[in-house]
Tab-separated table of C-alpha atoms and ligand atoms in Angstrom:
chain	number	residue	atom	x	y	z
P	1	MET	CA	-0.078	-0.149	0.013
P	2	TRP	CA	1.264	3.243	-1.359
P	3	ARG	CA	2.216	5.245	2.246
P	4	ALA	CA	2.263	8.976	3.121
P	5	SER	CA	3.871	9.864	6.209
P	6	ILE	CA	3.799	13.597	7.121
P	7	LEU	CA	6.134	15.248	9.632
P	8	THR	CA	4.498	18.546	11.123
P	9	ILE	CA	3.807	20.681	13.832
P	10	HIS	CA	0.048	21.092	12.545
P	11	PRO	CA	-1.479	17.514	12.202
P	12	GLU	CA	-4.998	18.707	12.614
P	13	LEU	CA	-4.601	19.754	9.086
P	14	PHE	CA	-4.608	16.604	7.929
P	15	PRO	CA	-6.527	14.745	6.292
P	16	GLY	CA	-7.919	18.203	5.099
P	17	PRO	CA	-8.597	17.437	1.201
P	18	LEU	CA	-6.953	14.049	1.476
P	19	ASP	CA	-9.906	12.372	2.392
P	20	ALA	CA	-12.398	13.979	0.379
P	21	SER	CA	-13.942	12.547	-3.236
P	22	VAL	CA	-11.904	9.893	-4.611
P	23	LEU	CA	-9.200	9.859	-2.826
P	24	GLY	CA	-10.996	9.632	0.269
P	25	ARG	CA	-12.792	6.542	-1.341
P	26	ALA	CA	-9.345	4.956	-2.164
P	27	ARG	CA	-8.270	5.493	1.411
P	28	GLY	CA	-10.961	3.793	2.637
P	29	GLU	CA	-10.586	1.158	-0.026
P	30	GLY	CA	-6.925	0.463	0.958
P	31	ILE	CA	-4.955	1.372	-2.012
P	32	TRP	CA	-3.091	4.411	-0.136
P	33	GLU	CA	-2.993	5.768	3.471
P	34	PHE	CA	-0.995	8.444	5.431
P	35	ASP	CA	-0.305	8.977	9.159
P	36	THR	CA	1.137	12.356	10.472
P	37	ILE	CA	3.952	12.955	13.253
P	38	ASN	CA	3.444	15.631	15.456
P	39	LEU	CA	6.893	17.159	15.851
P	40	ARG	CA	6.207	18.550	18.873
P	41	ASP	CA	6.373	15.255	20.226
P	42	PHE	CA	10.214	15.610	20.048
P	43	SER	CA	10.415	18.727	21.881
P	44	ASP	CA	13.223	18.374	24.451
P	45	ASN	CA	11.426	20.541	26.807
P	46	ARG	CA	8.139	21.221	28.419
P	47	TYR	CA	7.115	23.957	26.078
P	48	GLY	CA	7.256	21.379	23.345
P	49	SER	CA	9.809	23.907	20.871
P	50	ILE	CA	11.678	22.487	18.475
P	51	ASP	CA	12.885	25.716	16.884
P	52	ASP	CA	15.587	28.192	18.195
P	53	THR	CA	17.253	31.706	16.797
P	54	PRO	CA	19.069	31.518	13.434
P	55	ALA	CA	22.871	31.437	14.036
P	56	GLY	CA	24.356	34.592	12.627
P	57	GLY	CA	21.403	36.186	13.761
P	58	GLY	CA	19.058	37.642	11.809
P	59	ALA	CA	14.605	37.666	11.995
P	60	GLY	CA	12.602	34.122	12.479
P	61	LEU	CA	13.115	30.765	14.223
P	62	VAL	CA	14.825	27.875	12.619
P	63	MET	CA	13.261	24.475	13.206
P	64	ARG	CA	16.442	22.399	15.162
P	65	ALA	CA	18.263	19.766	13.336
P	66	ASP	CA	18.036	17.544	16.281
P	67	ILE	CA	14.476	17.245	17.016
P	68	LEU	CA	13.538	16.996	13.053
P	69	ALA	CA	16.233	13.833	13.300
P	70	ALA	CA	14.468	12.130	16.123
P	71	ALA	CA	10.986	12.409	14.588
P	72	VAL	CA	12.157	11.242	11.136
P	73	ASP	CA	14.263	8.299	12.679
P	74	SER	CA	11.166	7.255	14.810
P	75	VAL	CA	9.374	6.638	10.963
P	76	ASP	CA	9.895	3.370	9.770
P	77	ARG	CA	11.144	4.409	6.410
P	78	ASN	CA	10.540	1.618	4.163
P	79	ASP	CA	12.692	2.618	1.307
P	80	ARG	CA	10.379	6.036	0.830
P	81	PRO	CA	11.919	9.221	0.140
P	82	LEU	CA	12.337	11.859	2.831
P	83	ILE	CA	10.640	14.910	0.894
P	84	TYR	CA	11.407	18.652	2.719
P	85	LEU	CA	8.861	20.657	0.867
P	86	SER	CA	11.135	24.099	0.581
P	87	PRO	CA	10.573	27.295	-2.174
P	88	ARG	CA	14.407	26.082	-2.833
P	89	GLY	CA	13.475	22.750	-4.124
P	90	ARG	CA	12.914	21.093	-7.747
P	91	PRO	CA	9.865	22.250	-8.842
P	92	LEU	CA	6.852	19.589	-8.566
P	93	ASN	CA	5.545	18.819	-11.780
P	94	GLN	CA	3.501	15.696	-13.355
P	95	ALA	CA	7.070	13.490	-13.997
P	96	LEU	CA	8.071	13.586	-10.496
P	97	ALA	CA	4.364	13.085	-8.996
P	98	ARG	CA	4.454	9.945	-11.458
P	99	ASP	CA	7.440	8.749	-9.948
P	100	LEU	CA	6.417	9.165	-6.478
P	101	ALA	CA	3.044	7.636	-7.252
P	102	LYS	CA	4.991	4.095	-8.692
P	103	GLY	CA	7.149	3.532	-5.593
P	104	PRO	CA	5.923	3.101	-2.352
P	105	GLY	CA	4.950	6.347	-1.047
P	106	LEU	CA	6.865	9.063	0.503
P	107	ILE	CA	7.786	10.860	3.927
P	108	ALA	CA	6.749	14.675	3.773
P	109	LEU	CA	8.616	16.982	6.130
P	110	CYS	CA	6.742	20.602	6.537
P	111	GLY	CA	8.775	23.467	7.226
P	112	ARG	CA	7.778	26.107	9.542
P	113	PHE	CA	8.970	29.640	10.462
P	114	GLU	CA	12.297	30.343	8.747
P	115	GLY	CA	12.436	26.863	7.703
P	116	VAL	CA	15.198	23.908	8.798
P	117	ASP	CA	18.388	23.494	9.772
P	118	GLU	CA	20.538	22.926	7.123
P	119	ARG	CA	22.173	20.036	8.549
P	120	LEU	CA	19.230	17.535	9.084
P	121	ILE	CA	18.925	18.166	5.045
P	122	ASP	CA	21.960	17.096	4.165
P	123	ALA	CA	22.502	14.402	7.514
P	124	ARG	CA	18.952	12.494	6.430
P	125	GLY	CA	19.454	12.404	2.588
P	126	ALA	CA	16.184	14.691	2.156
P	127	ILE	CA	15.233	16.261	-1.221
P	128	GLU	CA	13.689	19.338	-1.461
P	129	VAL	CA	10.580	19.886	-3.764
P	130	SER	CA	8.495	23.061	-4.511
P	131	ILE	CA	5.564	23.821	-5.234
P	132	GLY	CA	5.959	27.152	-6.913
P	133	ASP	CA	7.738	30.155	-6.730
P	134	PHE	CA	6.096	31.843	-4.082
P	135	VAL	CA	6.496	31.666	-0.102
P	136	LEU	CA	3.982	29.704	1.985
P	137	ALA	CA	3.903	30.112	5.801
P	138	GLY	CA	4.280	26.414	5.967
P	139	GLY	CA	4.943	23.178	4.186
P	140	GLU	CA	1.537	21.281	4.942
P	141	VAL	CA	-0.537	22.960	1.948
P	142	ALA	CA	2.513	22.159	-0.072
P	143	ALA	CA	2.532	18.183	0.977
P	144	MET	CA	-1.209	18.346	0.415
P	145	ALA	CA	-0.488	19.303	-3.222
P	146	MET	CA	1.888	16.932	-3.491
P	147	ILE	CA	0.535	13.766	-1.989
P	148	GLU	CA	-2.897	14.330	-4.174
P	149	ALA	CA	-1.045	15.087	-7.127
P	150	CYS	CA	0.439	11.645	-6.311
P	151	VAL	CA	-2.374	9.581	-4.840
P	152	ARG	CA	-4.905	10.452	-8.113
P	153	LEU	CA	-2.204	8.916	-10.029
P	154	ILE	CA	-2.045	5.220	-8.613
P	155	PRO	CA	-4.046	2.555	-10.414
P	156	GLY	CA	-7.547	2.060	-8.861
P	157	VAL	CA	-7.974	5.763	-7.930
P	158	LEU	CA	-9.584	7.635	-10.627
P	159	GLY	CA	-12.728	5.592	-11.935
P	160	SER	CA	-11.559	5.828	-15.616
P	161	PRO	CA	-8.010	5.401	-17.086
P	162	LEU	CA	-9.151	7.789	-20.140
P	163	SER	CA	-9.740	10.450	-17.544
P	164	LEU	CA	-5.729	10.359	-16.446
P	165	GLY	CA	-4.757	10.447	-19.995
P	166	GLU	CA	-6.415	13.344	-21.495
P	167	GLU	CA	-5.153	16.299	-19.168
P	168	SER	CA	-3.147	19.013	-19.114
P	169	PHE	CA	0.779	17.575	-18.646
P	170	SER	CA	0.118	13.649	-19.236
P	171	ALA	CA	1.704	13.576	-22.503
P	172	ASP	CA	4.240	11.051	-21.708
P	173	GLU	CA	2.238	8.299	-20.442
P	174	GLY	CA	-0.792	7.273	-23.050
P	175	GLY	CA	-1.766	10.903	-22.703
P	176	PHE	CA	-3.230	13.403	-24.419
P	177	ARG	CA	-0.232	14.204	-27.162
P	178	GLY	CA	0.254	16.645	-29.716
P	179	ARG	CA	0.709	16.247	-33.248
P	180	ASP	CA	4.600	15.040	-32.107
P	181	SER	CA	4.208	12.752	-29.549
P	182	GLU	CA	6.827	14.741	-27.561
P	183	GLU	CA	5.086	18.046	-26.957
P	184	ILE	CA	3.230	18.160	-23.392
P	185	LEU	CA	0.185	20.078	-23.976
P	186	LEU	CA	-2.269	22.134	-21.641
P	187	GLU	CA	-5.967	20.568	-22.241
P	188	TYR	CA	-8.262	21.694	-24.341
P	189	PRO	CA	-11.588	23.776	-23.324
P	190	GLN	CA	-14.475	21.244	-21.988
P	191	TYR	CA	-18.216	21.943	-22.048
P	192	THR	CA	-21.402	20.598	-20.576
P	193	ARG	CA	-24.826	21.221	-20.556
P	194	PRO	CA	-26.633	23.403	-20.880
P	195	ARG	CA	-25.867	23.906	-24.854
P	196	ILE	CA	-26.468	27.545	-24.576
P	197	PHE	CA	-25.157	29.451	-21.757
P	198	GLU	CA	-26.176	33.358	-21.545
P	199	GLY	CA	-25.754	33.460	-25.032
P	200	ARG	CA	-22.859	31.229	-25.429
P	201	GLU	CA	-23.069	28.111	-27.473
P	202	ILE	CA	-21.093	24.983	-27.136
P	203	PRO	CA	-18.544	24.851	-30.197
P	204	PRO	CA	-20.838	22.816	-32.962
P	205	VAL	CA	-18.259	20.407	-33.333
P	206	LEU	CA	-18.455	18.792	-30.107
P	207	LEU	CA	-22.007	18.443	-30.813
P	208	SER	CA	-21.582	16.942	-34.185
P	209	GLY	CA	-20.824	13.278	-33.095
P	210	ASP	CA	-17.602	13.044	-35.728
P	211	HIS	CA	-14.543	11.916	-33.390
P	212	LYS	CA	-12.107	12.807	-35.936
P	213	LYS	CA	-13.317	16.083	-36.253
P	214	ILE	CA	-13.679	16.403	-32.271
P	215	ALA	CA	-10.026	14.969	-31.775
P	216	GLU	CA	-8.721	17.648	-34.587
P	217	TRP	CA	-10.352	20.224	-32.790
P	218	ARG	CA	-9.315	19.623	-29.098
P	219	ARG	CA	-5.700	18.889	-30.371
P	220	ALA	CA	-5.800	22.525	-32.081
P	221	LYS	CA	-7.271	24.210	-29.007
P	222	ALA	CA	-4.626	22.415	-26.889
P	223	GLU	CA	-1.875	23.546	-29.079
P	224	GLU	CA	-3.396	27.297	-29.295
P	225	ILE	CA	-3.816	27.622	-25.512
P	226	THR	CA	-0.462	25.883	-24.687
P	227	ARG	CA	1.189	28.325	-27.145
P	228	ALA	CA	-0.377	31.510	-25.861
P	229	ARG	CA	0.156	30.413	-21.816
P	230	ARG	CA	2.763	28.336	-21.706
P	231	PRO	CA	5.083	28.810	-24.723
P	232	ASP	CA	7.911	26.958	-22.238
P	233	LEU	CA	5.831	23.814	-22.279
P	234	ILE	CA	6.250	23.676	-26.328
P	235	ALA	CA	10.046	25.227	-26.384
P	236	SER	CA	11.138	21.956	-25.449
P	237	GLY	CA	9.450	20.250	-28.406
P	238	PRO	CA	11.643	21.116	-31.625
P	239	ILE	CA	14.683	19.620	-30.062
P	240	ARG	CA	13.283	16.147	-29.094
P	241	ARG	CA	11.495	16.234	-32.551
P	242	ASP	CA	14.961	16.734	-34.009
P	243	ASN	CA	16.429	14.048	-32.783
P	244	LYS	CA	13.411	11.805	-33.163
P	245	ASP	CA	13.643	12.676	-36.832
P	246	LYS	CA	17.372	11.841	-37.310
P	247	ASP	CA	16.708	8.524	-35.631
P	248	GLN	CA	14.137	7.542	-38.092
P	249	GLY	CA	16.461	8.874	-40.978
P	250	ARG	CA	19.101	6.109	-40.132
W	1	SAH	N1	12.578	31.322	4.662
W	1	SAH	C1	12.049	29.977	3.694
W	1	SAH	C2	10.867	30.208	3.841
W	1	SAH	C3	10.340	29.752	4.971
W	1	SAH	S1	8.431	29.250	4.632
W	1	SAH	C4	13.011	30.481	2.094
W	1	SAH	O1	12.891	31.788	2.448
W	1	SAH	O2	13.330	30.008	1.667
W	1	SAH	C5	7.970	28.085	5.797
W	1	SAH	C6	8.112	27.124	5.297
W	1	SAH	O3	6.912	26.523	4.334
W	1	SAH	C7	9.076	26.103	4.383
W	1	SAH	O4	9.817	25.694	5.360
W	1	SAH	C8	8.612	25.057	3.609
W	1	SAH	O5	8.530	23.894	4.361
W	1	SAH	C9	7.200	25.896	3.435
W	1	SAH	N2	7.551	26.588	1.888
W	1	SAH	C10	6.913	27.710	1.573
W	1	SAH	N3	6.601	27.647	0.375
W	1	SAH	C11	6.906	26.929	-0.031
W	1	SAH	C12	6.818	26.162	-1.508
W	1	SAH	N4	6.789	26.762	-2.268
W	1	SAH	N5	7.093	25.048	-1.658
W	1	SAH	C13	7.015	23.771	-0.709
W	1	SAH	N6	7.069	24.022	0.693
W	1	SAH	C14	7.225	25.636	0.806
């Protein structure tokens, strides 16, 4: 069973969204599980404090390496990566979520205050992961985002495997592909009833029943949207395309 262990000073924030909808159901079915470890339980003083002032001075408080290490060591690691949620980390993306989902689970260390003593990261081989170029007040929401992204990829969590394939960022695993199969595209626009909403109609092609035309329209829209909003995703395309052409020419 895929398992997330979450190290935090705010265990009361969990499960939160992790117990809703498909994730909650999958947890009930024993597909995945999580547990929280309260970092304050590893405090060495009666106030439950786990932080101290930064060496070298400056504002804020830093979470202590010795206390965090005791908490980390209390967890049965089971080959799971230790991930410190951190704005300095490698950006969370679909490829990373897929890798993590394939493994046995993860251990998430949620920072607070100014973050954690660097030596903890080194001594326990923590991988730093960021959910974006902004700074949160704590790692808990970031851990939830990461875990949610992973769990929905575990087989059996989402109803239809199709809904996994045809969406943004899923190009490289049976997912929605651009004309060039190496391209990653953002998702095309979606519509449902009513047919006319405040004078706006569902694009007629989607009601035509012509599946080939629909697929073409969706691909064109996905390309248009990706080009307009995230040209960086397409920019990586031509290099890989060139390589592929070369291979085919041999
Ligand atoms: N002083 C730190 C920020 C600390 S924010 C710095 O400038 O890098 C407090 C905690 O919130 C961090 O320890 C981290 O666990 C979490 N956090 C903040 N922003 C995050 C992000 N973008 N991704 C993942 N975790 C984040």
